[in-house]
Coordinates of N, CA and C in Angstrom, one line a residue:
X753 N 10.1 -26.0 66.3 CA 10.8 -26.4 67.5 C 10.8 -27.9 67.7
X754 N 9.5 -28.6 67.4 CA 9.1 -29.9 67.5 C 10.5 -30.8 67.1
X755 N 10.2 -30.5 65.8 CA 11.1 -31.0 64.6 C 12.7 -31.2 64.9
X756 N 13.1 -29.6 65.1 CA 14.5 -29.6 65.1 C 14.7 -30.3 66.4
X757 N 14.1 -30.3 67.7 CA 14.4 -30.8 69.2 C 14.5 -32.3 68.4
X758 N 13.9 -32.8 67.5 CA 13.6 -34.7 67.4 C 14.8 -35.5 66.2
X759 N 15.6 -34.0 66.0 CA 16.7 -35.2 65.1 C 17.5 -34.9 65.7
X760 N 18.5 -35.8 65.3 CA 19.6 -36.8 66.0 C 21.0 -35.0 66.4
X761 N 21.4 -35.3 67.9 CA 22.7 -34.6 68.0 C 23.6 -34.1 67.8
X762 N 23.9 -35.1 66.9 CA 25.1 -34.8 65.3 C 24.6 -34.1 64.3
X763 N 23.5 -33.8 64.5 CA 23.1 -32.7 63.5 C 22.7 -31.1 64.1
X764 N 24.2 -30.7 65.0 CA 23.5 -29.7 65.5 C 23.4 -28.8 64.7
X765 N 24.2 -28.6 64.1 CA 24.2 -27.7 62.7 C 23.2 -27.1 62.0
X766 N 22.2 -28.0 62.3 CA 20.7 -28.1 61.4 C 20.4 -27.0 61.7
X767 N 19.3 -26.2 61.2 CA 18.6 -25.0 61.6 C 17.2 -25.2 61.2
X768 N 16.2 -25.6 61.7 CA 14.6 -25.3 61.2 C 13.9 -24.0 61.4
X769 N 13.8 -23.4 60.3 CA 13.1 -21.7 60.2 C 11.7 -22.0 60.2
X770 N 10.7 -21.8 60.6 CA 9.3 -21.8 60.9 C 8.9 -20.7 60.2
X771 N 8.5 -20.1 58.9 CA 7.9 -19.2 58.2 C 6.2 -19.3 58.1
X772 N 5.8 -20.1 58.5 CA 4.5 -20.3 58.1 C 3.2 -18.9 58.4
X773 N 2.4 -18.7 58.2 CA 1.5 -18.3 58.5 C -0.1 -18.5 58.7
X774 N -0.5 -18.4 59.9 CA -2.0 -18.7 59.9 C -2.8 -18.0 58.6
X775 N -3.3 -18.9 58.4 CA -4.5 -18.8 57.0 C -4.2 -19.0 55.7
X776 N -2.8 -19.5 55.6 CA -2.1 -19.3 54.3 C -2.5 -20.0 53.4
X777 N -2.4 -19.9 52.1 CA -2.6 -20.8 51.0 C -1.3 -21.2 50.2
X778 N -1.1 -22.2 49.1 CA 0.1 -22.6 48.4 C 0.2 -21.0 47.5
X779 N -0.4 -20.1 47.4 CA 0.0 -18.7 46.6 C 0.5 -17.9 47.8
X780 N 0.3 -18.1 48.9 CA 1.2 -17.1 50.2 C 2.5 -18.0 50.2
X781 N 2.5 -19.5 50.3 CA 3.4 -20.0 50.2 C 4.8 -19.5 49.7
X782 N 4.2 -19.8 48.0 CA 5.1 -19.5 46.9 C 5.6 -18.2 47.0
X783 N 4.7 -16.8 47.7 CA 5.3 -15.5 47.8 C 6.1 -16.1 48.8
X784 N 5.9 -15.9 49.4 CA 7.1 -16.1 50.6 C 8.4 -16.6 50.4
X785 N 8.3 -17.9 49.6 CA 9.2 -18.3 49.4 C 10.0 -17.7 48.4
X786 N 9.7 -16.8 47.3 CA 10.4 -16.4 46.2 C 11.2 -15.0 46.8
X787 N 10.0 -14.3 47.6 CA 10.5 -13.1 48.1 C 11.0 -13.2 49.1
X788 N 11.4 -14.0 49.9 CA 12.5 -14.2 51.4 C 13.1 -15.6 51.7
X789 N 11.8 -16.5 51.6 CA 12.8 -18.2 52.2 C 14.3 -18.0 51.6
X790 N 14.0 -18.2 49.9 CA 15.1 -18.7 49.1 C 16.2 -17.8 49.9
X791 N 16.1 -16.4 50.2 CA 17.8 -15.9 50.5 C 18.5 -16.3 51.7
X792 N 17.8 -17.5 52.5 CA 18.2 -18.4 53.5 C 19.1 -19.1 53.3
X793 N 18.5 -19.6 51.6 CA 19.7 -21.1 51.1 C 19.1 -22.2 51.5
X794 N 17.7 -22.3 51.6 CA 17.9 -24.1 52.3 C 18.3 -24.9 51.1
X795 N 18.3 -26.1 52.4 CA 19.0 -27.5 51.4 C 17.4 -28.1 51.8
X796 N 16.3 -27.7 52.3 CA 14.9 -28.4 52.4 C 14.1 -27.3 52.8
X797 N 13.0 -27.7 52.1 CA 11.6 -27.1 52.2 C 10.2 -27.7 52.5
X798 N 10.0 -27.4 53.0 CA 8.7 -28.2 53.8 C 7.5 -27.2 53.4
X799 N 6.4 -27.9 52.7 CA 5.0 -27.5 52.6 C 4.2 -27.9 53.2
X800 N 4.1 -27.0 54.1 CA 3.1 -28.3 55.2 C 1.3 -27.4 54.8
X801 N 0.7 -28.2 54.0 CA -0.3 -27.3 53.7 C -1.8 -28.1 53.0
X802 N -2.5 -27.9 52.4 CA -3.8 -28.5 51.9 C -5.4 -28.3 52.4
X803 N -5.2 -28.0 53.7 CA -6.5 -28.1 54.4 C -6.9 -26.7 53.7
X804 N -6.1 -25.6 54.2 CA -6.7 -24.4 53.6 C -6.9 -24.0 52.5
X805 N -6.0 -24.6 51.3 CA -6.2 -24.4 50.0 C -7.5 -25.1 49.4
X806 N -7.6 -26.5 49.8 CA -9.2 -27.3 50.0 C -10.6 -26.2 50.3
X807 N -10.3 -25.4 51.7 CA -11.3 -24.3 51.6 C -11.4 -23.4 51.3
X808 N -10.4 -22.8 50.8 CA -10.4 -21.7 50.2 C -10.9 -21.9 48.1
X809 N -10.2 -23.2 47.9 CA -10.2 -23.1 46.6 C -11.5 -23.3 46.4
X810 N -12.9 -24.2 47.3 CA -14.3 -23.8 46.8 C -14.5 -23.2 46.6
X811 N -14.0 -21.5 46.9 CA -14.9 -20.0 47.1 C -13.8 -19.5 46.3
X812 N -12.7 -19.9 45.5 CA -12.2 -18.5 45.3 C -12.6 -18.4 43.5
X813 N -12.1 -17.5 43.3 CA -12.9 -17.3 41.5 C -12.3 -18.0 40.6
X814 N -13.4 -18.6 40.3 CA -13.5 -19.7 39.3 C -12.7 -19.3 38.2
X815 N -12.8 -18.1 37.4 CA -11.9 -18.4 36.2 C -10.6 -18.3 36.9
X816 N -10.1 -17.3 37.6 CA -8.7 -17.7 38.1 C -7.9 -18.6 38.2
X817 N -9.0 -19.8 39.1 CA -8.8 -21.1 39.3 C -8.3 -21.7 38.3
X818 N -9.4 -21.9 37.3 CA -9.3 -22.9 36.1 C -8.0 -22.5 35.1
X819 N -8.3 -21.1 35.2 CA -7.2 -20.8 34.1 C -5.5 -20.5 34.6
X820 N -5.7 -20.2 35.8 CA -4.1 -19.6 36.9 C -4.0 -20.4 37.4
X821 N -4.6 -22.0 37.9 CA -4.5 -22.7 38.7 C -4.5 -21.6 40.5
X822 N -5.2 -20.6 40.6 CA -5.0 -19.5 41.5 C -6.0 -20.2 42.7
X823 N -4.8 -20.2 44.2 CA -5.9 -21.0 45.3 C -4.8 -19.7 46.2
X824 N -5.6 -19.2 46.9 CA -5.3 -17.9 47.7 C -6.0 -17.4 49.1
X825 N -5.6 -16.6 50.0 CA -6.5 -16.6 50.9 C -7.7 -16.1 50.3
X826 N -8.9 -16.2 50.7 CA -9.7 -15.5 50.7 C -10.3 -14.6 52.0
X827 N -11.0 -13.8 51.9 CA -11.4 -12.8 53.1 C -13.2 -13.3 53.4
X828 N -13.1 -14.4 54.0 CA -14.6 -14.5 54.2 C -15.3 -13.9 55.1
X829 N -15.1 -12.5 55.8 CA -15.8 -11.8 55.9 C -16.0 -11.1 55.3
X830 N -15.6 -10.4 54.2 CA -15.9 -9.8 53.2 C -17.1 -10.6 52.1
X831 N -16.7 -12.0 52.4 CA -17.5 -13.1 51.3 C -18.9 -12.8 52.2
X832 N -19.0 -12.5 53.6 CA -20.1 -13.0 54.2 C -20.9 -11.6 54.3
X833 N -20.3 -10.6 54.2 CA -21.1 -9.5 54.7 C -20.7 -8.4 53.1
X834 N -20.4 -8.5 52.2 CA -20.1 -7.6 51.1 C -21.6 -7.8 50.3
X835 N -21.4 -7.3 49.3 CA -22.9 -6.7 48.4 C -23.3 -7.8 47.6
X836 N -22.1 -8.8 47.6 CA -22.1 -9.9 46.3 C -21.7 -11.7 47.4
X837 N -23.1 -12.3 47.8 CA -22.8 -13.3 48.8 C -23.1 -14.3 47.6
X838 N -23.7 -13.9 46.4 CA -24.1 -15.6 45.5 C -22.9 -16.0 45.3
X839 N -22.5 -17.0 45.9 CA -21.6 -17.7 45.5 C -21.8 -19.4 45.1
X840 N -21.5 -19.9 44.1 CA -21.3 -21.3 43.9 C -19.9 -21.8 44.3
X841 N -20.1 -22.9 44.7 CA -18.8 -23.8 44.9 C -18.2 -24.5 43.8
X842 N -16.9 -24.1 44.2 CA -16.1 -24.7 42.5 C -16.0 -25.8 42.7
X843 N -15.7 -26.9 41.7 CA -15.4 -28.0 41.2 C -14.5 -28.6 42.3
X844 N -14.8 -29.8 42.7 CA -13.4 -30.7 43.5 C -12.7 -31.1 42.2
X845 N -12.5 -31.5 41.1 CA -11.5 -32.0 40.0 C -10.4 -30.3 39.7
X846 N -11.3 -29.5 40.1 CA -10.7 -27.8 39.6 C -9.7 -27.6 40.6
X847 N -10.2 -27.5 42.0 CA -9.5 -26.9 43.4 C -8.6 -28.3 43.6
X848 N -8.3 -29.5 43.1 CA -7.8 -30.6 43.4 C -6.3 -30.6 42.4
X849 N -6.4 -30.0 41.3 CA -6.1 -29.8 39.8 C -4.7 -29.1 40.1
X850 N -5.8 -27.5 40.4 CA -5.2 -26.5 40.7 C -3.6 -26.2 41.6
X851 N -4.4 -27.1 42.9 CA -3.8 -27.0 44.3 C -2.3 -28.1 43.6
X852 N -2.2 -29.3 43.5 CA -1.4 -29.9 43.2 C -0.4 -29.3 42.0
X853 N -0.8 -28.6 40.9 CA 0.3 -27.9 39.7 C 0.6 -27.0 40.6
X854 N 0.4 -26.7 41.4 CA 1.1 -25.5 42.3 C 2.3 -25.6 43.0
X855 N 2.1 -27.1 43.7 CA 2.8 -28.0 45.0 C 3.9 -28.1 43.7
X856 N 3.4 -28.7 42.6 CA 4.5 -28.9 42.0 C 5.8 -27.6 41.3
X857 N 4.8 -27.1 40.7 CA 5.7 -25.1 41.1 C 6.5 -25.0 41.6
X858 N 6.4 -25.5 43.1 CA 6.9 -24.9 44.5 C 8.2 -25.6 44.3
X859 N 7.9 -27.1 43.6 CA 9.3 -28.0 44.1 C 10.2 -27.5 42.9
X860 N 9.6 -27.2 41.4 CA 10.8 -26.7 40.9 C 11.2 -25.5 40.9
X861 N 10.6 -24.7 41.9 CA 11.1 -22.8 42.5 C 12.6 -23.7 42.9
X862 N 11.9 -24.7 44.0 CA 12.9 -25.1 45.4 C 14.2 -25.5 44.4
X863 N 13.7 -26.9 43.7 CA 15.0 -27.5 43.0 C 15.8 -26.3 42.2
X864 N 15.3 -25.5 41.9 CA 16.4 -24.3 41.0 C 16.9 -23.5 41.5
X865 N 16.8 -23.9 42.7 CA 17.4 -23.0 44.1 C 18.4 -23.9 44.8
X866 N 18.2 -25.4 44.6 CA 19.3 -26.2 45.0 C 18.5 -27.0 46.4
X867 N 17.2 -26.7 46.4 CA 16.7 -27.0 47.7 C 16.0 -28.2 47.4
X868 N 15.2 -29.2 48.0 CA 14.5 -30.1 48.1 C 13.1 -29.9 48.7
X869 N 12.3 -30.4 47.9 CA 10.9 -29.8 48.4 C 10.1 -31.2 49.3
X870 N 9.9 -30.8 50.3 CA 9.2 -32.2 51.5 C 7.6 -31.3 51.3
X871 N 6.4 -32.3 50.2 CA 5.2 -31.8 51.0 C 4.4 -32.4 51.1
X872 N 3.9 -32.8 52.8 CA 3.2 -32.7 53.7 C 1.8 -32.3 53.5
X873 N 1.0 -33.5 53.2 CA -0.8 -33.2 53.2 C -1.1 -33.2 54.7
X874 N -1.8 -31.7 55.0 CA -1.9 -31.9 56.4 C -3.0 -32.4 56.6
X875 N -3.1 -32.7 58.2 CA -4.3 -33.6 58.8 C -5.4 -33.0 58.8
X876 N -6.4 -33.4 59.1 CA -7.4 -32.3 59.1 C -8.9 -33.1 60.2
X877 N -9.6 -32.6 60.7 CA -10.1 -33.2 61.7 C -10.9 -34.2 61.3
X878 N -11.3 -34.2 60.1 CA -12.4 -35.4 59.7 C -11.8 -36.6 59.1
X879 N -10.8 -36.6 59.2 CA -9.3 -37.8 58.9 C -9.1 -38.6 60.2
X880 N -9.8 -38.4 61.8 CA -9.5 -39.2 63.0 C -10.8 -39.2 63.5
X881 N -10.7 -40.7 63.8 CA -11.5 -40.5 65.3 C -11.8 -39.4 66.1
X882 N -12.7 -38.6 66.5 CA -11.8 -37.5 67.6 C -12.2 -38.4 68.7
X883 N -11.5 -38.1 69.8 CA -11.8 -37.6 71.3 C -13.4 -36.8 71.0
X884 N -14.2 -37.1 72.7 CA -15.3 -36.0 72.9 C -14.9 -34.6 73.2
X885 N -13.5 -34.6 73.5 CA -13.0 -33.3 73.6 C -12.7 -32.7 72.5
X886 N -12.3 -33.2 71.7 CA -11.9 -33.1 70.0 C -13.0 -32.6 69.2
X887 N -14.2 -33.3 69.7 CA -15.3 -33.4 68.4 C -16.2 -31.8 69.3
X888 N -16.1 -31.4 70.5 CA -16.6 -30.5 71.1 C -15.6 -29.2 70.5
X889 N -14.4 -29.4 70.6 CA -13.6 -28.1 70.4 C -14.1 -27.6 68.7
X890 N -13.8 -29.2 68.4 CA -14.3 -28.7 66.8 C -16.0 -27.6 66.5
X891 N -16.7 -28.5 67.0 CA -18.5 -28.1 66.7 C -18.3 -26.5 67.4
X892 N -17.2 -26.0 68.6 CA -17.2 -24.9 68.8 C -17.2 -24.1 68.2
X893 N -15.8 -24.4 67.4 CA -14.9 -23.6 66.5 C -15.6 -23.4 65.1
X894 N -16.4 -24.2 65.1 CA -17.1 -24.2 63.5 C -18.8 -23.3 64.1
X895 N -18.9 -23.2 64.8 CA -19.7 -22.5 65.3 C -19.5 -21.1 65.1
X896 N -18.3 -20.7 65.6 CA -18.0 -18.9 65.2 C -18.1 -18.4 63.7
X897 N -18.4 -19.1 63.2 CA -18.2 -18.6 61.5 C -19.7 -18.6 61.2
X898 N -20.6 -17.5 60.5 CA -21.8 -17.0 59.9 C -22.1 -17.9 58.7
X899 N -23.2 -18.5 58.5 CA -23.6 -19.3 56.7 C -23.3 -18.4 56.1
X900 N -23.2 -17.2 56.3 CA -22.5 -16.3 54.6 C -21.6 -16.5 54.2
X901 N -20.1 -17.3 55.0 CA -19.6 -17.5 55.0 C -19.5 -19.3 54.0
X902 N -20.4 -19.5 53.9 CA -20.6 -20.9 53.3 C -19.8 -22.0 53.8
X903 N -19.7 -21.6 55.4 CA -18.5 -22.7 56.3 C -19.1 -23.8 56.1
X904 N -20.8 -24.1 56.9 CA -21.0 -25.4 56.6 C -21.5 -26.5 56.0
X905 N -21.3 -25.4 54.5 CA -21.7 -26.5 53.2 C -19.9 -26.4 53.0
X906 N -19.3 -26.0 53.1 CA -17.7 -26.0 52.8 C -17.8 -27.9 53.6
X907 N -17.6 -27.6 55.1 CA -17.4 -28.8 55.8 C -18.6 -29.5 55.4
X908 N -19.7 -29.8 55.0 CA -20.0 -30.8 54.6 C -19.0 -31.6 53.2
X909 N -18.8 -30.9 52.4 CA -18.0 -31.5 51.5 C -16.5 -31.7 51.3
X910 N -16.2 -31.1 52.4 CA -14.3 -31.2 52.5 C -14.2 -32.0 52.4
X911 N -14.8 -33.7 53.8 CA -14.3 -34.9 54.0 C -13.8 -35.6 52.5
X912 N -14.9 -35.1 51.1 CA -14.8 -36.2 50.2 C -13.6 -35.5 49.6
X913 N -13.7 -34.2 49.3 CA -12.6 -33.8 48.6 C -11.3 -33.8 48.8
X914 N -11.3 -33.6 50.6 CA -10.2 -34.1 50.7 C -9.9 -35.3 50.9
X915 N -10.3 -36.4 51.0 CA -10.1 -37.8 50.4 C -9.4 -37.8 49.0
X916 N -10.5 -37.3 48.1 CA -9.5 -37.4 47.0 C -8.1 -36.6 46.2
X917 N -8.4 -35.2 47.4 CA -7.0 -34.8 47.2 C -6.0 -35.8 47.9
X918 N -6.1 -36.2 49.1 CA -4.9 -37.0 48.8 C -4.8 -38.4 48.5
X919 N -6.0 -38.7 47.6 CA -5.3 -39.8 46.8 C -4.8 -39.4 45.1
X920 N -5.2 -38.2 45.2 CA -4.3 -37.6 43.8 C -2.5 -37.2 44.1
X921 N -2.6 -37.1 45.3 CA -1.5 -36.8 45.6 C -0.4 -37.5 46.1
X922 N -0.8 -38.9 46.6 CA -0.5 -39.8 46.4 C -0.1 -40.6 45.3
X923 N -1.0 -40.7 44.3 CA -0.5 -41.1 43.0 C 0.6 -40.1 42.3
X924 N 0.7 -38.9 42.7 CA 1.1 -37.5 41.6 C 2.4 -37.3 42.4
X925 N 2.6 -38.1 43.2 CA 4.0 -38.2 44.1 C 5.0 -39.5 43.7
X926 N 4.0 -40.3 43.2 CA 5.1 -41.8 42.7 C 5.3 -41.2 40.9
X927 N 5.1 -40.1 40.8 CA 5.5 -39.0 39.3 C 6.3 -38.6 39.2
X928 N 6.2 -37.6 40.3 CA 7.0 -36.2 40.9 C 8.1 -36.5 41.7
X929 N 8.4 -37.9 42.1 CA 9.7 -38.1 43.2 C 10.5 -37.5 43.2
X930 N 11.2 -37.2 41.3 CA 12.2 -36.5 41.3 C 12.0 -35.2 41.9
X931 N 10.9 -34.6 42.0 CA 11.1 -33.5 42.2 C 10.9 -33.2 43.7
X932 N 9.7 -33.8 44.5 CA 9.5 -34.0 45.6 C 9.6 -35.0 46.8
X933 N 9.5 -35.0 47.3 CA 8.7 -36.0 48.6 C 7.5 -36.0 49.5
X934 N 6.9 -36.7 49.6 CA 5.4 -36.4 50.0 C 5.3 -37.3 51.2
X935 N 5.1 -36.4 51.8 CA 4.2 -36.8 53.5 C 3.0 -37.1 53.7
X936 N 2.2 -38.2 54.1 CA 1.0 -38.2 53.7 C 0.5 -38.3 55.2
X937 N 0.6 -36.7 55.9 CA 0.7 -36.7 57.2 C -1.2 -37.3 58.0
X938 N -2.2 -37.1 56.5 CA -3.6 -37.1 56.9 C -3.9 -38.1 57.2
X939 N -3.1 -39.2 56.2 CA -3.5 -40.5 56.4 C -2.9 -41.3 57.4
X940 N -1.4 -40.6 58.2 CA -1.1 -40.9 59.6 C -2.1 -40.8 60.7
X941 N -2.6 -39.2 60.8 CA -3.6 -39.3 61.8 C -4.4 -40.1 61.9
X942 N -5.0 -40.7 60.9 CA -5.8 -41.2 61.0 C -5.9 -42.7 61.7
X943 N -4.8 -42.8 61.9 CA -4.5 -43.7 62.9 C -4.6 -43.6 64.1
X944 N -4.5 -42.2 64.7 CA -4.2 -42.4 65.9 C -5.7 -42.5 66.5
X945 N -5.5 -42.7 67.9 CA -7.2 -43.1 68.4 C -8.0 -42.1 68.8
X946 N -9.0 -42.5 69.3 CA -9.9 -41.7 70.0 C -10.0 -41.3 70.8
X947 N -8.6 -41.4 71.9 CA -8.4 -41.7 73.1 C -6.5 -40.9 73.3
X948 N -6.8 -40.1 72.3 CA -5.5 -39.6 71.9 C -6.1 -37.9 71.4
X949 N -5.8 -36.8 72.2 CA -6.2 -35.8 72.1 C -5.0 -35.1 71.1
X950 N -5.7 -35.0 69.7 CA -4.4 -34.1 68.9 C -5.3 -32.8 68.5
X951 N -6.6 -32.3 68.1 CA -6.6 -31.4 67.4 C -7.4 -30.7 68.8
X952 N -7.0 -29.1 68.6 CA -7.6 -28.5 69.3 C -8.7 -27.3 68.5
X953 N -9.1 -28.2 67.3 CA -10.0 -27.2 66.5 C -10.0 -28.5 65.1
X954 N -10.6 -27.6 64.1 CA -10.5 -28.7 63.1 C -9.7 -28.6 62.4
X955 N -8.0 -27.7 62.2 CA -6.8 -27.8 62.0 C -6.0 -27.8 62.5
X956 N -5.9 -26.7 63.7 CA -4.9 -26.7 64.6 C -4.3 -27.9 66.0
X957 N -3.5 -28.1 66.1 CA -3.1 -29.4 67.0 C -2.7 -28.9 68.2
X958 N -2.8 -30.1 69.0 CA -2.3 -29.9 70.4 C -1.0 -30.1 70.2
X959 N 0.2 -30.2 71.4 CA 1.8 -30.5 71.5 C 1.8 -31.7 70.8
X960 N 0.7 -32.4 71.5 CA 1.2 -33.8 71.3 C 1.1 -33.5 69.6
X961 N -0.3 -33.6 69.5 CA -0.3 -33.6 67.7 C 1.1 -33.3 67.1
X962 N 1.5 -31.8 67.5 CA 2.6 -31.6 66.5 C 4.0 -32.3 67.0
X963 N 3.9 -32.7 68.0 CA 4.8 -33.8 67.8 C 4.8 -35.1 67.5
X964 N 3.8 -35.6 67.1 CA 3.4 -36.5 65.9 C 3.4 -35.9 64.8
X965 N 3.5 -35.1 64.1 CA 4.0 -34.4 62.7 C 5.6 -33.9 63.0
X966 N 5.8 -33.6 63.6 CA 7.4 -33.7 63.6 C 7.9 -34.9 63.5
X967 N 7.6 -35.9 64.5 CA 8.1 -37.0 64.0 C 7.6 -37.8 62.6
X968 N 6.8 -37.4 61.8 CA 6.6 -38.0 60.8 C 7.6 -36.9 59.5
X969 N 7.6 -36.2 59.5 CA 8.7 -35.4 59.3 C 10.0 -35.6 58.8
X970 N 10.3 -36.2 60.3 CA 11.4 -36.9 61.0 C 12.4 -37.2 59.8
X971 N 11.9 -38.3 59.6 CA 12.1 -39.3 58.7 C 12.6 -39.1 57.5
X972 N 12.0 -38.5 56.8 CA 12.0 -38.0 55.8 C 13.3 -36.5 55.5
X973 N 12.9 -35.9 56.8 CA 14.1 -35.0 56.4 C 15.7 -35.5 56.9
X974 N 15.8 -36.7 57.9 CA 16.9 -37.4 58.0 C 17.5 -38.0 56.7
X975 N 16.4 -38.9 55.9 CA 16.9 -39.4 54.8 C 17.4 -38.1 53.9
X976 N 16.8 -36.8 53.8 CA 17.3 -36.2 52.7 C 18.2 -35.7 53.0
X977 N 18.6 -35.1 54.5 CA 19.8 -34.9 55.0 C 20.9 -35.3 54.8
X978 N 20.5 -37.0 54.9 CA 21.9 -37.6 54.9 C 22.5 -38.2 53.4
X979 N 21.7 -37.6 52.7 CA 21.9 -38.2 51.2 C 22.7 -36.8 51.0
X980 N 22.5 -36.0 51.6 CA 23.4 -34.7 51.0 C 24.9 -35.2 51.4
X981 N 24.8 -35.3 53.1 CA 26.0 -35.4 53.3 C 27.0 -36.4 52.9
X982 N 26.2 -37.7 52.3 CA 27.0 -38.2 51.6 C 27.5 -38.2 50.2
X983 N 27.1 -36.6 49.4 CA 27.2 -36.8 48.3 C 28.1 -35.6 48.4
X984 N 28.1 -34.7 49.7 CA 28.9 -33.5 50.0 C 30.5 -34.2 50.4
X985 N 30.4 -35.6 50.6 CA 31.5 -36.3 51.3 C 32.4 -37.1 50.0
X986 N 31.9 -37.1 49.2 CA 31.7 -37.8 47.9 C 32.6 -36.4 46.8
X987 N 31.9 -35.7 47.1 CA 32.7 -34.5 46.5 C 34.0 -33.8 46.7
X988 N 33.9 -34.1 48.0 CA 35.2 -33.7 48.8 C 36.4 -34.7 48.6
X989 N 36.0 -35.9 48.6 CA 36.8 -36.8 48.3 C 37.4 -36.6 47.0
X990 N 36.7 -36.6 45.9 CA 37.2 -36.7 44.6 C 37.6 -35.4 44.3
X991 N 37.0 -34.0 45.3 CA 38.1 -32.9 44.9 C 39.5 -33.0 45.1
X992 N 39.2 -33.9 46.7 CA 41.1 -33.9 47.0 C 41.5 -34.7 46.2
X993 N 40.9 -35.9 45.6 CA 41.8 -36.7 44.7 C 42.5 -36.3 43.8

C-alpha cells in the first residue's frame, strides 16, 4: 500500500500485489513465485528479503546448503525441543554463497517471464542506531525465543554476516545489472537517527519505517517503469510505421 499510494498519478494503472509472507526464505520466495506470482504477468518483482535467509541459513543442513545452495524456513521449535538440538552453525562464506545464487535464480525465473527482478537487502535492526524504544522492543522480542533455539548465538553473529552479505551483494549487483537491480535498503537505514522510531522488533517496522522502504523503492521502480513505457512507445511507433 506504502509503495503503490507513493508513485506518481499518471500511473494509476499500476497495480502492487503484496505476496509476501511472515517467515519466508528466498526458497518460499521462488515457490511462490513459479507456482502463482508469474500467472499475474508482472513487468516487476520485488525481493524484499535477506534477514531471514541470514538466520535461517546458520541452522539449516549443511549438505543441502553447500551442495543445493538450499536456504528455507526452518521450524525452530522443533530445532529447540526435538531429540536432535547439536547443532553447529554453518559457514558465513556458505549461507552468504548460497543466499545470493538464489537471488540470482529468481532474476532469471523473472526475466524468462518478461519480468524485472528489484532485490532489496532488507534492514535489519543492528544496521541503525535504535531509539530506547527501538533497542527495548528489540531485547523484548529476542527475549521470547529459548537457547535451543540457538537465537542468541545466531544474533551475536548476524551483525558481521550480515555486513558481509551485503557487501557481496553489492559487488554481485554491479555483475548482475543485466539481470537485476539492487536496493541496498540496510545501508539506507542506517542512516536514519536515533530519534527516528522505525523498527518495532528486530525486522519488522513501524508505518514510518515502511514508508521509508517504499520510498526507497520508489525510485527504482519509477525508473524501470518508465523505461518500459518508453520502449512500449517505441514499438508502437515503428509498428505503425
Amino acid at each position: 500500500e506504502e509503495l503503490e499510494a507513493s508513485l506518481p498519478t499518471q500511473l494509476d494503472r499500476v497495480t502492487v500485489v503484496n505476496l509476501a509472507a511472515h517467515g519466508w526464505a528466498i526458497a518460499e520466495e521462488t515457490t511462490n513465485l513459479l507456482s502463482f506470482s508469474l500467472s499475474l504477468r508482472p513487468q516487476l518483482v520485488i525481493s524484499h528479503g535477506g534477514l531471514n535467509d541470514a538466520f535461517y541459513g546458520m541452522i539449516v543442513d549443511r549438505t543441502l546448503l553447500r551442495a543445493y545452495s538450499a536456504i528455507y524456513r526452518v521450524d525452530e521449535f522443533a530445532l529447540a525441543y526435538g531429540p536432535d538440538r547439536d547443532v553447529t552453525l554453518n559457514a558465513p562464506d556458505d549461507v552468504i554463497t548460497a543466499y545470493l545464487s538464489r537471488v540470482t535464480q529468481l532474476a532469471a525465473v523473472s526475466r524468462a517471464s518478461g519480468a524485472r527482478l528489484i532485490f532489496g537487502l532488507q534492514p535489519a535492526w543492528c544496521g541503525k542506531k535504535l531509539s530506547p524504544r527501538e533497542a527495548e522492543a528489540c531485547d523484548d522480542y529476542l527475549r521470547t525465543f529459548s537457547d535451543g533455539m540457538l537465537v542468541p548465538t545466531r544474533v551475536l553473529r548476524f551483525p558481521i554476516l550480515y555486513e558481509q552479505l551485503r557487501a557481496r551483494a553489492i559487488d554481485g549487483a554491479q555483475d548482475r545489472g543485466h539481470l537485476y537491480d539492487f536496493v541496498d535498503l540496510h545501508g539506507a537505514m542506517s542512516r536514519a537517527g536515533a530519534n527516528e522510531h522505525m523498527f518495532v522488533d528486530i525486522a519488522h517496522l513501524t508505518e514510518a519505517g515502511n514508508r521509508f522502504i517504499a520510498k526507497q523503492y520508489r525510485d527504482v521502480v519509477l525508473q524501470n517503469l518508465r523505461s518500459r513505457l518508453d520502449r512500449d512507445d517505441m514499438m508502437g511507433f515503428s509498428d505503425g510505421d
